Amino acid sequence: MRGGSLWQLGQSITRRLAQSDKKPLSRRCFASEADLKKTALYDFHVAHGGKMVPFAGWSMPIQYKDSIIDSTVNCRVNGSLFDVAHMCGLSLKGKDCVPFLETLVVADVAGLAPGTGSLTVFTNEKGGAIDDSVITKVTDEHIYLVVNAGCRDKDLAHIEEHMKAFKSKGGDVSWHIHDERSLLALQGPLAAPVLQHLTKEDLSKLYFGQFQILDINGEDGFEISVPSEHAVDLAKAILEKSEGKVRLTGLGARDSLRLEAGLCLYGNDMEQHISPVEAGLTWAIGKRRRAEGGFLGADVILKQLQDGPTIRRVGFFSSGPPARSHSEVHDESGNKIGEITSGGFSPNLKKNIAMGYVKSGQHKNGTKVKILVRGKPYEGNITKMPFVATKYYKPS
């Protein structure tokens, strides 16, 4: 779940944080974690009661001392601080970095104003999704993007392969992978007021999808790229300035929040055989790109835009136990029409929610369905997403 990207922390903040308490935290190592990578905040998580679990090759906190339900609710009432440093940030630079990236993604990158960003999708030759990504145009010759941790290796190999071919034809593009930086996500109603304590910049002038060299973005929140040596100090400062209302939050609540927001989780709700059109991300395909194509799989995707896809991603409310990935969806006559890809209990709505794919024609809002959980059918109905209304900070 991404609200945007924050490229650098202002130097005034990092200098101030560098002077704060440098007392080292004791490192805990387990034989079972020997092969797992650790973020700069690993010891900080352990010291604060983080329950560490393997995730995409990293040791990450799934929760802290509070429950996942309480943590999810607190994010929407007050705020949460997430360590998302397992994700991969990289920069593309050069006078041809924009046309190069447009061969790989569906976004109208050229149409972005400097200092703005967008969600996009990397596609393959068959129109399927290789990964979703948030891209930010820093300047016309510098693009910053973040890709998912679980897709890092294949994404970087994909980009590198096409970059070599592009450069062999005279294209001017280079890249840098920001392994020296950490990513923190600060979300919730208190995100801006708390972060405002740490900068002289007026955060009220920064809106959803915008970027500055401070840099900020998000739904009621910010994603902050910070030099790794300052990550712990920044986390401490944010928690202290919130007076205990913003809490460290783990993967469990993060997944509940992204499901409530109706956002895809790559590997569950979006995969190599699912197109952006089928996934309900048509809005991410730029208008110019719909007319011109020019990205991998464009012929498949543009045909789906014209004729309509055969399957569609939809939301569900359901009774009985929460539906999980691969639960079958049947119509009222017992015919299979689709499958759940993500599901669970919504801590904020106090009911079961899910998303998945159904055949086109069966996707209308309010359609009654049966959802099979452990082989037993339960009543459900198709609903629009997001389940919980978004609160993107935009100009009024």
Coordinates of C-alpha atoms in Angstrom, one line a residue:
M1 CA 0.0 0.0 0.0
R2 CA 1.6 3.3 -1.2
G3 CA 0.6 6.9 -0.6
G4 CA 3.5 8.3 -2.5
S5 CA 7.2 8.9 -2.1
L6 CA 9.3 11.4 -0.2
W7 CA 12.7 11.7 -1.9
Q8 CA 14.9 13.3 0.8
L9 CA 14.6 14.5 4.3
G10 CA 15.5 18.2 4.6
Q11 CA 19.0 18.8 5.7
S12 CA 17.8 20.9 8.7
I13 CA 16.0 17.8 10.0
T14 CA 18.8 15.3 9.4
R15 CA 21.4 17.6 11.1
R16 CA 19.1 18.0 14.1
L17 CA 18.4 14.3 14.3
A18 CA 22.1 13.4 13.9
Q19 CA 22.8 15.2 17.2
S20 CA 20.2 13.1 19.1
D21 CA 20.8 10.1 21.4
K22 CA 23.1 7.6 19.6
K23 CA 22.9 4.8 22.3
P24 CA 23.1 1.5 20.4
L25 CA 20.4 -1.1 20.8
S26 CA 21.4 -4.7 21.5
R27 CA 21.1 -6.9 18.4
R28 CA 19.1 -10.1 18.6
C29 CA 20.0 -12.8 16.1
F30 CA 18.3 -16.1 15.5
A31 CA 19.6 -19.1 13.5
S32 CA 16.3 -19.2 11.6
E33 CA 16.8 -15.5 10.5
A34 CA 20.4 -16.0 9.3
D35 CA 19.5 -15.6 5.7
L36 CA 16.9 -12.8 6.2
K37 CA 17.8 -9.2 5.4
K38 CA 17.3 -6.6 8.1
T39 CA 16.3 -3.0 7.8
A40 CA 18.1 -0.2 9.6
L41 CA 15.2 -0.2 12.2
Y42 CA 15.5 -4.0 13.0
D43 CA 16.9 -3.5 16.5
F44 CA 14.5 -0.6 17.1
H45 CA 11.5 -2.9 16.3
V46 CA 12.8 -5.7 18.6
A47 CA 13.4 -3.1 21.4
H48 CA 9.8 -2.0 21.0
G49 CA 8.3 -5.4 21.2
G50 CA 8.0 -6.1 17.5
K51 CA 7.1 -9.7 16.5
M52 CA 9.5 -10.3 13.7
V53 CA 8.5 -12.6 10.8
P54 CA 10.0 -13.5 7.4
F55 CA 8.5 -11.4 4.6
A56 CA 9.8 -11.2 1.0
G57 CA 13.3 -12.2 2.2
W58 CA 13.3 -9.7 5.1
S59 CA 12.8 -9.9 8.8
M60 CA 9.9 -7.5 9.4
P61 CA 7.5 -6.8 12.3
I62 CA 4.0 -8.2 11.8
Q63 CA 2.8 -6.5 15.0
Y64 CA 3.9 -4.9 18.3
K65 CA 2.4 -5.1 21.8
D66 CA -1.1 -4.0 20.7
S67 CA -3.4 -6.2 18.6
I68 CA -3.6 -5.9 14.8
I69 CA -7.2 -4.8 15.2
D70 CA -6.3 -2.0 17.7
S71 CA -3.3 -1.0 15.6
T72 CA -5.5 -0.7 12.4
V73 CA -8.1 1.4 14.2
N74 CA -5.4 3.7 15.7
C75 CA -4.0 4.4 12.3
R76 CA -7.3 5.9 11.1
V77 CA -8.0 7.7 14.4
N78 CA -4.4 8.9 15.2
G79 CA -1.6 7.6 13.2
S80 CA 0.9 4.9 12.4
L81 CA 4.6 4.7 11.6
F82 CA 5.6 1.9 9.2
D83 CA 9.0 0.6 8.3
V84 CA 8.8 0.0 4.5
A85 CA 12.6 0.0 3.9
H86 CA 12.3 -3.5 2.5
M87 CA 10.9 -1.9 -0.6
C88 CA 13.2 -0.9 -3.4
G89 CA 13.7 2.8 -4.3
L90 CA 15.6 3.7 -7.5
S91 CA 16.3 6.6 -9.7
L92 CA 16.4 6.8 -13.5
K93 CA 18.4 9.7 -14.9
G94 CA 19.3 11.1 -18.3
K95 CA 17.6 13.1 -21.1
D96 CA 15.9 10.0 -22.3
C97 CA 14.8 8.5 -18.9
V98 CA 11.1 9.5 -19.5
P99 CA 10.7 7.9 -23.0
F100 CA 12.6 4.8 -21.7
L101 CA 10.3 4.3 -18.7
E102 CA 7.3 4.8 -21.0
T103 CA 8.3 1.7 -22.9
L104 CA 7.8 -0.3 -19.7
V105 CA 4.8 1.3 -17.9
V106 CA 1.3 2.4 -18.7
A107 CA 1.5 5.9 -17.1
D108 CA 1.8 9.1 -19.1
V109 CA 5.2 9.9 -17.5
A110 CA 5.9 12.7 -19.9
G111 CA 2.6 14.4 -18.9
L112 CA 3.5 14.6 -15.2
A113 CA 4.6 18.0 -14.1
P114 CA 8.0 18.0 -12.2
G115 CA 7.3 17.4 -8.6
T116 CA 4.3 15.1 -9.1
G117 CA 3.8 11.4 -9.1
S118 CA 1.4 8.6 -10.0
L119 CA 0.7 4.9 -9.5
T120 CA 1.6 2.9 -12.5
V121 CA 2.0 -0.8 -13.7
F122 CA 5.0 -2.5 -15.3
T123 CA 3.5 -4.8 -18.0
N124 CA 4.8 -7.8 -20.0
E125 CA 4.3 -8.6 -23.6
K126 CA 1.0 -10.3 -22.9
G127 CA -0.4 -7.2 -21.1
G128 CA 0.0 -8.8 -17.6
A129 CA 1.3 -7.0 -14.6
I130 CA 4.9 -7.5 -13.7
D131 CA 4.6 -5.2 -10.7
D132 CA 2.8 -2.0 -9.6
S133 CA 4.9 1.0 -8.7
V134 CA 4.7 4.6 -7.6
I135 CA 6.7 6.9 -9.8
T136 CA 7.7 10.5 -9.2
K137 CA 9.0 12.9 -11.8
V138 CA 11.7 14.9 -9.9
T139 CA 12.7 16.7 -13.1
D140 CA 12.4 16.0 -16.8
E141 CA 15.7 14.1 -16.5
H142 CA 15.2 12.4 -13.1
I143 CA 12.5 9.8 -12.2
Y144 CA 12.3 8.3 -8.8
L145 CA 10.3 5.1 -8.3
V146 CA 9.6 2.4 -5.7
V147 CA 9.0 -1.3 -6.5
N148 CA 7.7 -4.0 -4.2
A149 CA 10.2 -6.0 -2.1
G150 CA 9.0 -9.4 -3.4
C151 CA 9.4 -8.3 -7.0
R152 CA 12.7 -6.5 -6.6
D153 CA 14.9 -9.1 -8.3
K154 CA 12.7 -9.7 -11.3
D155 CA 11.9 -5.9 -11.6
L156 CA 15.5 -4.9 -11.6
A157 CA 16.4 -7.6 -14.1
H158 CA 13.5 -6.5 -16.4
I159 CA 14.5 -2.9 -16.2
E160 CA 18.2 -3.6 -16.8
E161 CA 17.5 -5.9 -19.8
H162 CA 15.5 -3.2 -21.5
M163 CA 17.8 -0.4 -20.5
K164 CA 20.8 -2.2 -22.2
A165 CA 18.8 -2.5 -25.4
F166 CA 17.6 1.1 -25.2
K167 CA 21.2 2.4 -24.6
S168 CA 22.6 0.3 -27.4
K169 CA 20.4 2.4 -29.8
G170 CA 21.8 5.6 -28.4
G171 CA 19.4 6.3 -25.6
D172 CA 20.6 8.4 -22.7
V173 CA 19.5 6.8 -19.4
S174 CA 21.2 5.5 -16.3
W175 CA 20.0 4.3 -12.9
H176 CA 20.9 4.2 -9.2
I177 CA 19.4 1.8 -6.7
H178 CA 19.0 3.5 -3.3
D179 CA 20.1 0.8 -1.0
E180 CA 21.8 3.5 1.1
R181 CA 18.4 4.9 2.1
S182 CA 15.5 3.7 4.2
L183 CA 11.8 4.3 3.7
L184 CA 9.3 5.1 6.4
A185 CA 5.6 5.6 6.0
L186 CA 3.8 8.0 8.3
Q187 CA 0.0 7.7 8.0
G188 CA -3.1 8.9 9.7
P189 CA -4.8 12.2 10.7
L190 CA -1.8 13.2 12.9
A191 CA 0.8 12.6 10.2
A192 CA 1.1 16.1 9.0
P193 CA 0.9 17.8 12.4
V194 CA 3.5 15.5 13.9
L195 CA 5.9 15.8 10.9
Q196 CA 5.4 19.6 10.9
H197 CA 7.2 19.7 14.2
L198 CA 10.4 18.5 12.4
T199 CA 10.5 20.9 9.5
K200 CA 10.1 24.6 8.8
E201 CA 8.5 23.9 5.5
D202 CA 4.7 24.5 5.4
L203 CA 3.3 21.0 4.9
S204 CA -0.2 22.3 4.3
K205 CA 1.0 23.4 0.8
L206 CA 1.9 19.9 -0.2
Y207 CA -0.9 17.9 -1.7
F208 CA -1.5 14.3 -2.6
G209 CA 0.8 13.3 -5.5
Q210 CA 3.2 16.2 -5.1
F211 CA 6.9 16.1 -4.4
Q212 CA 9.5 18.5 -3.1
I213 CA 13.1 18.2 -2.0
L214 CA 11.8 17.8 1.5
D215 CA 9.6 15.5 0.1
I216 CA 6.1 14.6 0.9
N217 CA 3.1 12.7 -0.4
G218 CA 0.1 10.5 0.7
E219 CA -3.4 9.8 1.9
D220 CA -3.4 11.5 5.3
G221 CA 0.3 10.7 5.3
F222 CA 3.8 10.7 4.0
E223 CA 6.4 8.3 2.7
I224 CA 9.8 9.4 3.7
S225 CA 13.1 8.4 2.1
V226 CA 15.9 9.1 4.6
P227 CA 19.6 8.2 4.7
S228 CA 19.7 4.9 6.6
E229 CA 22.1 6.3 9.3
H230 CA 19.3 8.7 10.3
A231 CA 16.3 6.3 10.1
V232 CA 16.2 5.3 13.8
D233 CA 16.6 9.0 14.9
L234 CA 13.8 10.0 12.6
A235 CA 11.5 7.3 13.9
K236 CA 12.3 8.3 17.5
A237 CA 11.5 11.9 16.8
I238 CA 8.2 11.2 15.1
L239 CA 7.0 9.0 18.0
E240 CA 8.1 11.5 20.6
K241 CA 6.5 14.4 18.9
S242 CA 3.2 12.5 18.7
E243 CA 3.1 12.1 22.4
G244 CA 2.3 8.4 22.1
K245 CA -0.6 8.8 19.7
V246 CA 1.3 7.7 16.6
R247 CA 2.4 4.0 17.1
L248 CA 4.9 1.7 15.4
T249 CA 2.7 -0.5 13.2
G250 CA 3.5 -3.8 11.5
L251 CA 2.6 -5.8 8.4
G252 CA -0.6 -7.2 9.9
A253 CA -2.4 -3.8 10.3
R254 CA -0.8 -2.6 7.1
D255 CA -2.5 -5.4 5.2
S256 CA -5.9 -4.7 6.9
L257 CA -5.6 -1.0 6.0
R258 CA -4.7 -1.7 2.3
L259 CA -7.6 -4.1 2.0
E260 CA -10.0 -1.5 3.5
A261 CA -8.6 0.9 0.9
G262 CA -9.3 -1.5 -1.9
L263 CA -5.6 -1.6 -2.9
C264 CA -4.0 -4.5 -4.7
L265 CA -1.4 -6.7 -3.1
Y266 CA 0.9 -7.9 -5.8
G267 CA 1.1 -11.7 -5.8
N268 CA -2.5 -11.9 -4.5
D269 CA -4.7 -9.5 -6.3
M270 CA -2.5 -8.8 -9.3
E271 CA -0.1 -11.1 -11.1
Q272 CA 1.7 -11.7 -14.4
H273 CA -1.5 -13.0 -16.0
I274 CA -3.7 -10.1 -14.8
S275 CA -3.8 -6.9 -16.8
P276 CA -4.3 -3.4 -15.4
V277 CA -7.7 -3.3 -17.0
E278 CA -8.9 -6.5 -15.4
A279 CA -7.4 -5.3 -12.1
G280 CA -9.6 -2.1 -12.2
L281 CA -6.6 0.1 -12.8
T282 CA -7.7 1.6 -16.1
W283 CA -7.4 5.1 -14.5
A284 CA -3.7 4.5 -14.2
I285 CA -3.3 4.2 -18.0
G286 CA -2.7 7.7 -19.3
K287 CA -5.1 9.1 -21.9
R288 CA -2.2 9.7 -24.4
R289 CA -0.9 6.1 -23.7
R290 CA -4.4 4.7 -24.6
A291 CA -4.2 6.5 -27.9
E292 CA -0.5 5.8 -28.7
G293 CA 0.3 2.6 -26.9
G294 CA 4.1 2.1 -27.0
F295 CA 4.4 0.0 -23.8
L296 CA 4.8 -3.8 -23.5
G297 CA 1.5 -5.6 -24.1
A298 CA -0.2 -2.5 -25.4
D299 CA -2.1 -4.4 -28.1
V300 CA -3.7 -6.6 -25.5
I301 CA -4.5 -3.8 -23.1
L302 CA -5.9 -1.4 -25.7
K303 CA -8.1 -4.2 -27.1
Q304 CA -9.5 -4.8 -23.5
L305 CA -10.1 -1.1 -23.2
Q306 CA -12.1 -1.2 -26.4
D307 CA -14.0 -4.5 -26.0
G308 CA -14.0 -4.8 -22.2
P309 CA -12.1 -7.5 -20.1
T310 CA -13.5 -11.0 -19.6
I311 CA -12.9 -10.7 -15.8
R312 CA -13.0 -7.8 -13.3
R313 CA -11.7 -7.1 -9.9
V314 CA -14.5 -6.3 -7.4
G315 CA -15.1 -6.0 -3.7
F316 CA -17.3 -8.2 -1.5
F317 CA -19.1 -8.1 1.8
S318 CA -19.6 -11.6 3.2
S319 CA -21.2 -13.4 6.1
G320 CA -19.7 -16.3 8.1
P321 CA -16.0 -16.8 8.5
P322 CA -13.8 -14.3 6.6
A323 CA -13.1 -15.4 3.0
R324 CA -9.5 -16.0 2.1
S325 CA -7.4 -16.2 -1.0
H326 CA -8.7 -18.8 -3.5
S327 CA -12.1 -19.1 -1.9
E328 CA -14.5 -19.8 -4.8
V329 CA -17.3 -17.3 -5.7
H330 CA -20.6 -18.8 -7.0
D331 CA -23.7 -17.2 -8.3
E332 CA -27.0 -17.9 -6.6
S333 CA -27.5 -21.0 -8.9
G334 CA -24.3 -22.5 -7.7
N335 CA -22.2 -21.8 -10.8
K336 CA -18.6 -20.7 -10.2
I337 CA -18.1 -17.2 -11.4
G338 CA -14.9 -16.2 -9.7
E339 CA -12.4 -16.4 -6.9
I340 CA -11.4 -14.4 -3.8
T341 CA -7.8 -13.0 -3.9
S342 CA -7.7 -11.1 -0.6
G343 CA -10.0 -11.2 2.4
G344 CA -10.3 -10.6 6.1
F345 CA -12.1 -8.9 8.9
S346 CA -12.3 -5.1 8.7
P347 CA -11.4 -3.6 12.1
N348 CA -12.9 -0.3 11.1
L349 CA -16.1 -1.5 9.5
K350 CA -16.5 -4.4 12.0
K351 CA -17.5 -6.8 9.1
N352 CA -15.9 -9.2 6.7
I353 CA -14.5 -7.7 3.4
A354 CA -12.8 -9.2 0.5
M355 CA -11.7 -8.6 -3.1
G356 CA -11.4 -10.9 -6.1
Y357 CA -12.3 -11.5 -9.7
V358 CA -15.6 -12.4 -11.3
K359 CA -16.7 -12.9 -14.9
S360 CA -17.7 -9.7 -16.6
G361 CA -21.5 -9.3 -16.5
Q362 CA -21.5 -10.7 -12.9
H363 CA -19.6 -7.7 -11.5
K364 CA -22.4 -5.2 -10.9
N365 CA -22.6 -3.5 -7.5
G366 CA -25.2 -5.3 -5.2
T367 CA -25.0 -8.7 -7.1
K368 CA -25.7 -11.5 -4.6
V369 CA -23.2 -14.3 -4.5
K370 CA -22.2 -17.4 -2.5
I371 CA -18.6 -17.5 -1.2
L372 CA -17.2 -20.9 -0.3
V373 CA -15.1 -21.0 2.9
R374 CA -13.7 -24.4 3.7
G375 CA -16.2 -25.9 1.2
K376 CA -19.3 -24.3 2.8
P377 CA -21.3 -21.6 1.0
Y378 CA -22.0 -18.3 2.8
E379 CA -24.0 -15.3 1.7
G380 CA -22.2 -12.4 0.2
N381 CA -22.7 -9.5 -2.2
I382 CA -20.5 -7.5 -4.6
T383 CA -19.7 -3.9 -3.5
K384 CA -17.7 -1.0 -4.8
M385 CA -14.3 -0.2 -3.4
P386 CA -12.7 1.4 -1.4
F387 CA -14.5 -0.1 1.6
V388 CA -13.4 2.8 3.8
A389 CA -13.5 6.2 2.1
T390 CA -10.2 7.7 1.1
K391 CA -9.1 11.1 2.5
Y392 CA -6.5 12.3 -0.1
Y393 CA -5.2 15.7 0.8
K394 CA -5.9 17.8 -2.3
P395 CA -6.5 21.5 -3.1
S396 CA -10.0 22.5 -2.3

